[in-house]
mmCIF file of C-alpha atoms in Angstrom:
data_model
loop_
_atom_site.group_PDB
_atom_site.id
_atom_site.type_symbol
_atom_site.label_atom_id
_atom_site.label_comp_id
_atom_site.label_asym_id
_atom_site.label_seq_id
_atom_site.Cartn_x
_atom_site.Cartn_y
_atom_site.Cartn_z
ATOM 1 C CA UNK A 2 71.574 168.789 137.993
ATOM 2 C CA UNK A 3 71.921 169.928 134.751
ATOM 3 C CA UNK A 4 75.905 171.265 135.616
ATOM 4 C CA UNK A 5 76.803 167.228 136.337
ATOM 5 C CA UNK A 6 75.562 165.844 133.641
ATOM 6 C CA UNK A 7 76.803 168.264 131.132
ATOM 7 C CA UNK A 8 80.671 167.653 133.106
ATOM 8 C CA UNK A 9 80.139 163.692 132.942
ATOM 9 C CA UNK A 10 79.586 163.783 129.144
ATOM 10 C CA UNK A 11 82.379 165.945 129.086
ATOM 11 C CA UNK A 12 84.674 163.234 131.583
ATOM 12 C CA UNK A 13 83.190 160.393 129.218
ATOM 13 C CA UNK A 14 84.398 161.350 126.134
ATOM 14 C CA UNK A 15 87.742 163.041 127.469
ATOM 15 C CA UNK A 16 88.046 159.029 128.221
ATOM 16 C CA UNK A 17 87.199 157.903 125.024
ATOM 17 C CA UNK A 18 88.994 160.354 122.632
ATOM 18 C CA UNK A 19 92.461 160.174 125.166
ATOM 19 C CA UNK A 20 95.654 158.368 123.373
ATOM 20 C CA UNK A 21 96.699 154.683 124.392
ATOM 21 C CA UNK A 22 99.903 153.171 123.714
ATOM 22 C CA UNK A 23 100.269 149.038 123.103
ATOM 23 C CA UNK A 24 102.996 147.510 125.944
ATOM 24 C CA UNK A 25 104.272 144.124 126.194
ATOM 25 C CA UNK A 26 105.608 144.000 130.199
ATOM 26 C CA UNK A 27 106.404 139.833 131.623
ATOM 27 C CA UNK A 28 105.031 138.650 128.824
ATOM 28 C CA UNK A 29 101.367 140.300 128.913
ATOM 29 C CA UNK A 30 99.900 143.221 126.420
ATOM 30 C CA UNK A 31 98.329 146.291 128.226
ATOM 31 C CA UNK A 32 97.994 150.267 127.485
ATOM 32 C CA UNK A 33 99.579 153.178 129.163
ATOM 33 C CA UNK A 34 98.966 156.743 128.743
ATOM 34 C CA UNK A 35 100.344 159.604 128.048
ATOM 35 C CA UNK A 36 101.298 160.108 131.748
ATOM 36 C CA UNK A 37 103.034 156.551 131.718
ATOM 37 C CA UNK A 38 100.881 155.014 133.882
ATOM 38 C CA UNK A 39 98.922 152.314 132.957
ATOM 39 C CA UNK A 40 95.368 152.843 131.512
ATOM 40 C CA UNK A 41 94.896 149.133 131.044
ATOM 41 C CA UNK A 42 96.681 146.831 133.213
ATOM 42 C CA UNK A 43 98.761 144.702 131.115
ATOM 43 C CA UNK A 44 96.842 141.140 131.454
ATOM 44 C CA UNK A 45 96.145 140.062 127.397
ATOM 45 C CA UNK A 46 97.850 137.226 126.128
ATOM 46 C CA UNK A 47 97.950 138.780 123.021
ATOM 47 C CA UNK A 48 96.316 142.823 121.739
ATOM 48 C CA UNK A 49 96.397 145.046 119.362
ATOM 49 C CA UNK A 50 96.778 148.765 119.004
ATOM 50 C CA UNK A 51 93.423 151.304 119.215
ATOM 51 C CA UNK A 52 91.650 152.414 116.540
ATOM 52 C CA UNK A 53 88.337 154.346 116.558
ATOM 53 C CA UNK A 54 88.245 153.709 120.717
ATOM 54 C CA UNK A 55 88.394 149.705 120.397
ATOM 55 C CA UNK A 56 91.145 147.377 120.359
ATOM 56 C CA UNK A 57 91.090 143.177 119.763
ATOM 57 C CA UNK A 58 92.021 141.434 122.214
ATOM 58 C CA UNK A 59 92.153 137.692 123.100
ATOM 59 C CA UNK A 60 90.412 136.119 126.026
ATOM 60 C CA UNK A 61 90.549 132.000 126.061
ATOM 61 C CA UNK A 62 91.681 131.974 122.304
ATOM 62 C CA UNK A 63 88.767 134.098 120.897
ATOM 63 C CA UNK A 64 89.158 138.069 119.953
ATOM 64 C CA UNK A 65 86.917 140.063 121.697
ATOM 65 C CA UNK A 66 87.276 143.917 121.849
ATOM 66 C CA UNK A 67 87.865 146.197 124.935
ATOM 67 C CA UNK A 68 86.961 149.762 124.967
ATOM 68 C CA UNK A 69 89.788 152.739 126.442
ATOM 69 C CA UNK A 70 88.805 151.841 129.866
ATOM 70 C CA UNK A 71 88.856 147.885 129.237
ATOM 71 C CA UNK A 72 85.557 146.611 129.236
ATOM 72 C CA UNK A 73 84.913 144.291 126.613
ATOM 73 C CA UNK A 74 83.031 146.303 124.048
ATOM 74 C CA UNK A 75 82.280 143.509 121.997
ATOM 75 C CA UNK A 76 82.780 140.040 123.636
ATOM 76 C CA UNK A 77 85.380 138.219 122.558
ATOM 77 C CA UNK A 78 83.619 135.232 120.250
ATOM 78 C CA UNK A 79 86.242 135.863 116.980
ATOM 79 C CA UNK A 80 88.831 133.279 116.136
ATOM 80 C CA UNK A 81 90.523 136.202 114.774
ATOM 81 C CA UNK A 82 90.630 140.490 114.526
ATOM 82 C CA UNK A 83 91.608 143.452 112.593
ATOM 83 C CA UNK A 84 91.272 147.004 113.145
ATOM 84 C CA UNK A 85 88.361 149.646 112.858
ATOM 85 C CA UNK A 86 87.908 151.498 110.606
ATOM 86 C CA UNK A 87 85.339 153.666 109.355
ATOM 87 C CA UNK A 88 83.637 152.547 112.088
ATOM 88 C CA UNK A 89 83.485 149.052 110.623
ATOM 89 C CA UNK A 90 86.503 146.169 111.338
ATOM 90 C CA UNK A 91 86.731 142.574 109.693
ATOM 91 C CA UNK A 92 86.809 139.813 111.731
ATOM 92 C CA UNK A 93 86.377 135.890 111.293
ATOM 93 C CA UNK A 94 84.047 133.656 112.582
ATOM 94 C CA UNK A 95 84.142 129.786 112.067
ATOM 95 C CA UNK A 96 86.610 130.285 109.251
ATOM 96 C CA UNK A 97 84.469 133.354 107.574
ATOM 97 C CA UNK A 98 85.995 136.537 107.572
ATOM 98 C CA UNK A 99 83.353 138.299 107.810
ATOM 99 C CA UNK A 100 82.149 142.648 108.921
ATOM 100 C CA UNK A 101 81.623 144.118 112.342
ATOM 101 C CA UNK A 102 80.200 147.555 112.789
ATOM 102 C CA UNK A 103 80.887 149.186 116.326
ATOM 103 C CA UNK A 104 78.404 147.210 118.735
ATOM 104 C CA UNK A 105 79.582 143.801 117.032
ATOM 105 C CA UNK A 106 76.328 143.298 114.257
ATOM 106 C CA UNK A 107 77.323 141.963 111.132
ATOM 107 C CA UNK A 108 77.370 144.240 108.560
ATOM 108 C CA UNK A 109 75.727 142.048 104.980
ATOM 109 C CA UNK A 110 77.845 143.008 101.645
ATOM 110 C CA UNK A 111 77.929 142.116 98.144
ATOM 111 C CA UNK A 112 79.843 138.560 97.021
ATOM 112 C CA UNK A 113 83.688 139.027 96.944
ATOM 113 C CA UNK A 114 86.553 136.629 96.378
ATOM 114 C CA UNK A 115 88.425 138.496 99.653
ATOM 115 C CA UNK A 116 87.141 140.805 102.949
ATOM 116 C CA UNK A 117 89.044 144.091 102.813
ATOM 117 C CA UNK A 118 90.119 146.394 105.983
ATOM 118 C CA UNK A 119 87.829 150.080 105.057
ATOM 119 C CA UNK A 120 89.887 152.917 105.169
ATOM 120 C CA UNK A 121 88.808 156.213 104.134
ATOM 121 C CA UNK A 122 85.605 155.986 103.910
ATOM 122 C CA UNK A 123 85.675 152.793 101.725
ATOM 123 C CA UNK A 124 86.940 149.395 101.259
ATOM 124 C CA UNK A 125 87.404 147.329 98.086
ATOM 125 C CA UNK A 126 85.416 144.433 96.888
ATOM 126 C CA UNK A 127 87.292 142.216 94.350
ATOM 127 C CA UNK A 128 85.071 140.002 91.758
ATOM 128 C CA UNK A 129 86.464 138.385 88.600
ATOM 129 C CA UNK A 130 89.917 139.852 89.440
ATOM 130 C CA UNK A 131 88.451 143.361 89.359
ATOM 131 C CA UNK A 132 88.590 145.235 92.038
ATOM 132 C CA UNK A 133 85.692 147.960 93.023
ATOM 133 C CA UNK A 134 84.152 149.903 95.795
ATOM 134 C CA UNK A 135 81.790 149.543 98.770
ATOM 135 C CA UNK A 136 80.842 151.812 101.201
ATOM 136 C CA UNK A 137 80.282 151.327 104.915
ATOM 137 C CA UNK A 138 76.920 150.398 104.346
ATOM 138 C CA UNK A 139 77.450 148.155 102.693
ATOM 139 C CA UNK A 140 76.541 149.311 99.466
ATOM 140 C CA UNK A 141 78.728 149.247 96.241
ATOM 141 C CA UNK A 142 79.632 153.024 95.182
ATOM 142 C CA UNK A 143 81.913 151.744 92.556
ATOM 143 C CA UNK A 144 81.451 149.208 90.337
ATOM 144 C CA UNK A 145 84.588 146.069 90.157
ATOM 145 C CA UNK A 146 86.578 147.873 87.238
ATOM 146 C CA UNK A 147 90.407 148.115 88.019
ATOM 147 C CA UNK A 148 93.268 145.835 87.918
ATOM 148 C CA UNK A 149 94.848 146.896 90.895
ATOM 149 C CA UNK A 150 93.264 149.970 93.360
ATOM 150 C CA UNK A 151 96.265 150.759 95.890
ATOM 151 C CA UNK A 152 95.918 151.837 99.992
ATOM 152 C CA UNK A 153 94.243 155.141 99.397
ATOM 153 C CA UNK A 154 96.126 157.857 100.905
ATOM 154 C CA UNK A 155 93.605 161.063 102.510
ATOM 155 C CA UNK A 156 90.088 160.648 99.618
ATOM 156 C CA UNK A 157 92.541 159.306 97.100
ATOM 157 C CA UNK A 158 93.896 155.678 95.504
ATOM 158 C CA UNK A 159 96.467 155.092 92.312
ATOM 159 C CA UNK A 160 94.744 153.051 90.575
ATOM 160 C CA UNK A 161 95.804 150.279 87.343
ATOM 161 C CA UNK A 162 93.588 149.767 84.119
ATOM 162 C CA UNK A 163 94.404 147.965 81.181
ATOM 163 C CA UNK A 164 98.287 148.424 82.810
ATOM 164 C CA UNK A 165 97.746 151.830 82.883
ATOM 165 C CA UNK A 166 98.084 154.229 86.335
ATOM 166 C CA UNK A 167 95.311 156.247 87.033
ATOM 167 C CA UNK A 168 94.297 157.913 90.325
ATOM 168 C CA UNK A 169 90.516 157.741 92.225
ATOM 169 C CA UNK A 170 88.601 159.581 95.291
ATOM 170 C CA UNK A 171 86.935 157.865 97.888
ATOM 171 C CA UNK A 172 83.191 158.162 95.987
ATOM 172 C CA UNK A 173 84.808 156.003 92.690
ATOM 173 C CA UNK A 174 85.690 159.326 90.734
ATOM 174 C CA UNK A 175 88.300 159.587 88.120
ATOM 175 C CA UNK A 176 90.674 161.604 89.442
ATOM 176 C CA UNK A 177 94.041 161.297 86.702
ATOM 177 C CA UNK A 178 92.943 159.006 83.705
ATOM 178 C CA UNK A 179 94.233 155.731 84.261
ATOM 179 C CA UNK A 180 96.681 156.454 80.953
ATOM 180 C CA UNK A 181 100.526 156.605 83.172
ATOM 181 C CA UNK A 182 103.250 153.983 83.310
ATOM 182 C CA UNK A 183 103.616 154.970 86.728
ATOM 183 C CA UNK A 184 102.158 157.105 89.080
ATOM 184 C CA UNK A 185 102.502 159.037 92.774
ATOM 185 C CA UNK A 186 100.124 160.404 95.035
ATOM 186 C CA UNK A 187 97.932 163.253 94.410
ATOM 187 C CA UNK A 188 98.344 166.794 96.743
ATOM 188 C CA UNK A 189 96.645 169.913 95.871
ATOM 189 C CA UNK A 190 95.721 168.748 92.563
ATOM 190 C CA UNK A 191 99.314 167.109 91.663
ATOM 191 C CA UNK A 192 101.074 163.923 90.945
ATOM 192 C CA UNK A 193 104.215 163.569 88.973
ATOM 193 C CA UNK A 194 103.772 160.629 86.828
ATOM 194 C CA UNK A 195 105.489 158.876 83.995
ATOM 195 C CA UNK A 196 105.120 158.353 80.203
ATOM 196 C CA UNK A 197 107.193 156.516 78.120
ATOM 197 C CA UNK A 198 110.642 157.541 79.752
ATOM 198 C CA UNK A 199 109.191 160.847 80.449
ATOM 199 C CA UNK A 200 108.933 162.287 84.155
ATOM 200 C CA UNK A 201 106.750 164.781 84.907
ATOM 201 C CA UNK A 202 103.928 166.654 86.100
ATOM 202 C CA UNK A 203 100.349 165.580 86.340
ATOM 203 C CA UNK A 204 98.461 169.125 86.847
ATOM 204 C CA UNK A 205 94.920 169.650 87.075
ATOM 205 C CA UNK A 206 94.593 166.782 84.748
ATOM 206 C CA UNK A 207 97.156 167.763 82.537
ATOM 207 C CA UNK A 208 100.718 166.286 82.242
ATOM 208 C CA UNK A 209 103.544 168.274 81.683
ATOM 209 C CA UNK A 210 106.943 166.853 81.447
ATOM 210 C CA UNK A 211 109.656 168.060 83.246
ATOM 211 C CA UNK A 212 113.222 167.776 81.626
ATOM 212 C CA UNK A 213 115.647 165.254 81.696
ATOM 213 C CA UNK A 214 114.530 164.284 85.113
ATOM 214 C CA UNK A 215 114.518 160.707 85.832
ATOM 215 C CA UNK A 216 112.786 160.230 89.550
ATOM 216 C CA UNK A 217 110.340 162.503 91.379
ATOM 217 C CA UNK A 218 109.186 161.329 95.471
ATOM 218 C CA UNK A 219 106.383 162.037 96.309
ATOM 219 C CA UNK A 220 104.121 165.391 97.204
ATOM 220 C CA UNK A 221 104.748 166.126 100.966
ATOM 221 C CA UNK A 222 102.772 168.583 103.006
ATOM 222 C CA UNK A 223 105.007 171.818 102.347
ATOM 223 C CA UNK A 224 104.393 171.574 98.514
ATOM 224 C CA UNK A 225 107.529 170.349 97.217
ATOM 225 C CA UNK A 226 109.217 166.746 96.579
ATOM 226 C CA UNK A 227 112.334 165.942 95.507
ATOM 227 C CA UNK A 228 113.117 164.772 91.523
ATOM 228 C CA UNK A 229 116.559 163.195 90.650
ATOM 229 C CA UNK A 230 118.216 164.842 87.553
ATOM 230 C CA UNK A 231 122.161 163.986 86.033
ATOM 231 C CA UNK A 232 122.769 161.438 89.496
ATOM 232 C CA UNK A 233 121.745 164.117 91.681
ATOM 233 C CA UNK A 234 118.267 165.279 93.849
ATOM 234 C CA UNK A 235 117.041 168.883 94.630
ATOM 235 C CA UNK A 236 113.448 170.188 95.019
ATOM 236 C CA UNK A 237 110.595 171.509 92.710
ATOM 237 C CA UNK A 238 107.257 172.589 93.721
ATOM 238 C CA UNK A 239 103.674 172.372 92.493
ATOM 239 C CA UNK A 240 104.389 173.991 89.140
ATOM 240 C CA UNK A 241 107.755 171.796 88.120
ATOM 241 C CA UNK A 242 110.168 174.146 89.009
ATOM 242 C CA UNK A 243 113.330 173.658 90.219
ATOM 243 C CA UNK A 244 112.931 175.645 93.692
ATOM 244 C CA UNK A 245 116.094 174.289 94.816
ATOM 245 C CA UNK A 246 118.676 172.761 91.649
ATOM 246 C CA UNK A 247 119.587 169.099 92.085
ATOM 247 C CA UNK A 248 122.991 169.175 93.711
ATOM 248 C CA UNK A 249 122.471 166.107 97.054
ATOM 249 C CA UNK A 250 123.674 162.759 96.548
ATOM 250 C CA UNK A 251 120.202 161.991 98.672
ATOM 251 C CA UNK A 252 117.281 163.668 100.269
ATOM 252 C CA UNK A 253 114.163 163.288 101.900
ATOM 253 C CA UNK A 254 111.047 165.655 102.431
ATOM 254 C CA UNK A 255 110.341 168.810 103.776
ATOM 255 C CA UNK A 256 109.268 169.454 107.079
ATOM 256 C CA UNK A 257 109.160 172.402 109.299
ATOM 257 C CA UNK A 258 110.955 173.975 106.464
ATOM 258 C CA UNK A 259 113.703 172.086 106.771
ATOM 259 C CA UNK A 260 114.682 168.892 104.876
ATOM 260 C CA UNK A 261 117.399 166.142 105.656
ATOM 261 C CA UNK A 262 120.388 165.609 102.922
ATOM 262 C CA UNK A 263 123.025 163.967 102.033
ATOM 263 C CA UNK A 264 126.664 165.054 100.311
ATOM 264 C CA UNK A 265 129.295 162.540 100.276
ATOM 265 C CA UNK A 266 127.630 160.218 103.215
ATOM 266 C CA UNK A 267 126.767 162.522 105.819
ATOM 267 C CA UNK A 268 123.567 164.281 106.623
ATOM 268 C CA UNK A 269 122.513 167.061 107.191
ATOM 269 C CA UNK A 270 119.316 169.522 106.625
ATOM 270 C CA UNK A 271 119.018 172.443 104.068
ATOM 271 C CA UNK A 272 116.026 175.270 104.131
ATOM 272 C CA UNK A 273 114.126 176.221 101.637
ATOM 273 C CA UNK A 274 116.636 178.730 100.262
ATOM 274 C CA UNK A 275 119.081 175.472 99.674
ATOM 275 C CA UNK A 276 121.318 177.124 102.566
ATOM 276 C CA UNK A 277 122.863 174.287 104.644
ATOM 277 C CA UNK A 278 121.658 175.163 108.337
ATOM 278 C CA UNK A 279 122.597 171.849 110.090
ATOM 279 C CA UNK A 280 126.006 170.418 108.508
ATOM 280 C CA UNK A 281 126.575 166.975 106.969
ATOM 281 C CA UNK A 282 127.946 165.124 109.678
ATOM 282 C CA UNK A 283 125.631 162.586 110.583
ATOM 283 C CA UNK A 284 124.959 159.106 109.125
ATOM 284 C CA UNK A 285 121.283 159.195 108.740
ATOM 285 C CA UNK A 286 118.810 161.676 109.369
ATOM 286 C CA UNK A 287 115.068 161.769 109.778
ATOM 287 C CA UNK A 288 112.565 164.037 108.323
ATOM 288 C CA UNK A 289 111.598 167.204 111.547
ATOM 289 C CA UNK A 290 108.185 166.066 113.597
ATOM 290 C CA UNK A 291 105.576 168.660 114.184
ATOM 291 C CA UNK A 292 107.273 168.533 118.015
ATOM 292 C CA UNK A 293 110.180 170.756 116.216
ATOM 293 C CA UNK A 294 112.858 167.283 116.377
ATOM 294 C CA UNK A 295 114.262 165.111 113.900
ATOM 295 C CA UNK A 296 116.363 162.033 114.757
ATOM 296 C CA UNK A 297 119.839 161.995 113.728
ATOM 297 C CA UNK A 298 122.125 158.730 113.369
ATOM 298 C CA UNK A 299 126.101 157.702 113.959
ATOM 299 C CA UNK A 300 126.140 154.421 115.477
ATOM 300 C CA UNK A 301 122.472 154.933 117.098
ATOM 301 C CA UNK A 302 120.228 157.258 116.880
ATOM 302 C CA UNK A 303 119.587 161.000 119.019
ATOM 303 C CA UNK A 304 118.009 164.205 118.552
ATOM 304 C CA UNK A 305 117.908 167.531 117.659
ATOM 305 C CA UNK A 306 115.727 171.086 117.335
ATOM 306 C CA UNK A 307 115.658 173.329 114.583
ATOM 307 C CA UNK A 308 118.989 174.640 115.092
ATOM 308 C CA UNK A 309 120.869 172.190 115.113
ATOM 309 C CA UNK A 310 121.026 171.535 119.015
ATOM 310 C CA UNK A 311 121.425 168.078 119.923
ATOM 311 C CA UNK A 312 118.282 167.460 122.909
ATOM 312 C CA UNK A 313 118.691 163.863 123.007
ATOM 313 C CA UNK A 314 122.193 161.770 122.927
ATOM 314 C CA UNK A 315 122.728 159.368 120.341
ATOM 315 C CA UNK A 316 122.004 156.094 121.770
ATOM 316 C CA UNK A 317 118.637 154.617 120.849
ATOM 317 C CA UNK A 318 117.437 152.710 118.178
ATOM 318 C CA UNK A 319 114.548 153.888 116.111
ATOM 319 C CA UNK A 320 112.689 151.543 113.647
ATOM 320 C CA UNK A 321 109.483 149.620 114.168
ATOM 321 C CA UNK A 322 108.967 146.997 116.409
ATOM 322 C CA UNK A 323 107.404 144.769 113.674
ATOM 323 C CA UNK A 324 103.746 144.086 114.944
ATOM 324 C CA UNK A 325 101.978 147.106 114.235
ATOM 325 C CA UNK A 326 100.098 147.603 111.627
ATOM 326 C CA UNK A 327 100.377 151.010 110.546
ATOM 327 C CA UNK A 328 101.783 150.932 107.050
ATOM 328 C CA UNK A 329 103.338 154.915 108.163
ATOM 329 C CA UNK A 330 105.718 153.797 111.013
ATOM 330 C CA UNK A 331 106.646 157.427 112.984
ATOM 331 C CA UNK A 332 110.355 157.953 113.705
ATOM 332 C CA UNK A 333 110.911 160.818 115.969
ATOM 333 C CA UNK A 334 108.727 163.162 118.232
ATOM 334 C CA UNK A 335 105.051 162.346 117.611
ATOM 335 C CA UNK A 336 102.559 164.043 120.190
ATOM 336 C CA UNK A 337 105.210 164.973 122.769
ATOM 337 C CA UNK A 338 106.593 161.690 122.506
ATOM 338 C CA UNK A 339 108.894 159.353 121.067
ATOM 339 C CA UNK A 340 109.236 155.535 120.603
ATOM 340 C CA UNK A 341 112.868 154.409 120.735
ATOM 341 C CA UNK A 342 114.666 151.104 121.910
ATOM 342 C CA UNK A 343 117.729 150.570 124.349
ATOM 343 C CA UNK A 344 120.731 148.628 124.237
ATOM 344 C CA UNK A 345 119.253 145.938 125.611
ATOM 345 C CA UNK A 346 116.752 145.879 123.128
ATOM 346 C CA UNK A 347 113.754 147.401 125.432
ATOM 347 C CA UNK A 348 111.440 149.810 124.661
ATOM 348 C CA UNK A 349 110.080 152.889 125.916
ATOM 349 C CA UNK A 350 108.709 157.047 125.093
ATOM 350 C CA UNK A 351 111.251 159.583 125.963
ATOM 351 C CA UNK A 352 110.086 163.288 126.329
ATOM 352 C CA UNK A 353 111.687 166.200 125.081
ATOM 353 C CA UNK A 354 114.190 166.634 127.787
ATOM 354 C CA UNK A 355 115.529 163.291 127.831
ATOM 355 C CA UNK A 356 113.250 161.685 130.541
ATOM 356 C CA UNK A 357 111.708 158.630 130.240
ATOM 357 C CA UNK A 358 107.803 158.481 130.081
ATOM 358 C CA UNK A 359 106.655 156.824 133.426
ATOM 359 C CA UNK A 360 110.461 156.097 133.984
ATOM 360 C CA UNK A 361 109.920 152.122 132.530
ATOM 361 C CA UNK A 362 111.120 150.838 129.998
ATOM 362 C CA UNK A 363 108.826 147.414 127.668
ATOM 363 C CA UNK A 364 109.267 144.160 126.041
ATOM 364 C CA UNK A 365 107.396 146.008 122.817
ATOM 365 C CA UNK A 366 106.000 149.468 122.777
ATOM 366 C CA UNK A 367 103.945 150.571 119.822
ATOM 367 C CA UNK A 368 102.434 154.130 119.267
ATOM 368 C CA UNK A 369 99.884 156.188 120.685
ATOM 369 C CA UNK A 370 96.388 155.331 119.304
ATOM 370 C CA UNK A 371 93.157 156.703 120.038
#
């Protein structure tokens, strides 16, 4: 009996954790699983992506939330609804925006000029044109102090105070003092910054200018970023050292030890030594995903592997469908599938062998989410 209970618990956890993709077929929204079959058959006039195991869906002109089996977890009583983050969601009812928890209970919060979405365990609060932070319990953890707080990237956010930029963490602690004219993301105690007309790096709170540099991009996952000097782009490390001298016309981030670069209008890929390992022959190229594939474009998009071999012919589009909520739109393989659009405007998911997931196309399709 005990073993049966444990198996049932594990099964419930598996169902709750599965990734589903929002799709539209025959004018109705439903959700497919990674095996290509419908986990929730298309039956909603309007619906949104899953987030934290719940998805907003419309029924009879009202919004509620379904779970991953398609059952109503929170009844459809709202005139609008957004997405769960940190266990909290913003909804509208009777003309008022408010917060609810995953049980549908109202969460009381201090007065704010606007109700902001939660992210990284906090939400903005705005009073008298100043921004602060609250936690999921509705408690103020940072009094409204800043002119602006940008969206959190991980546990850090860029802030503006007295027209100067700095960085805070999601407890409201100052990580980089707001004294810069511009600033980048915070990665391993480092951020690029602009002081006057000078670009450099803030490392452990100390600014170091980089001679001749007139633009630096955000650091990604591989402790390198690209920077421009004398109208050419190269790559620097977290200490500001040139790892690859500026010699490219354009570049994108390193991923899987490869980075897309442009030479004379054509894109290829270099390794961390700056050696060209995929010759620049493409009209455009994106970074490699964790799956080891990258989108490349001539007239349309296809995919290559890390050796540069074309594994899926260049005959698709990969741009966003337009109804996603997530600011970072993945272009390429994510978790074993790639979202693409065919020549007649239908959306679907490709597997690395080029086969179509579930052997079906949709009117719209979104990235898989939990």
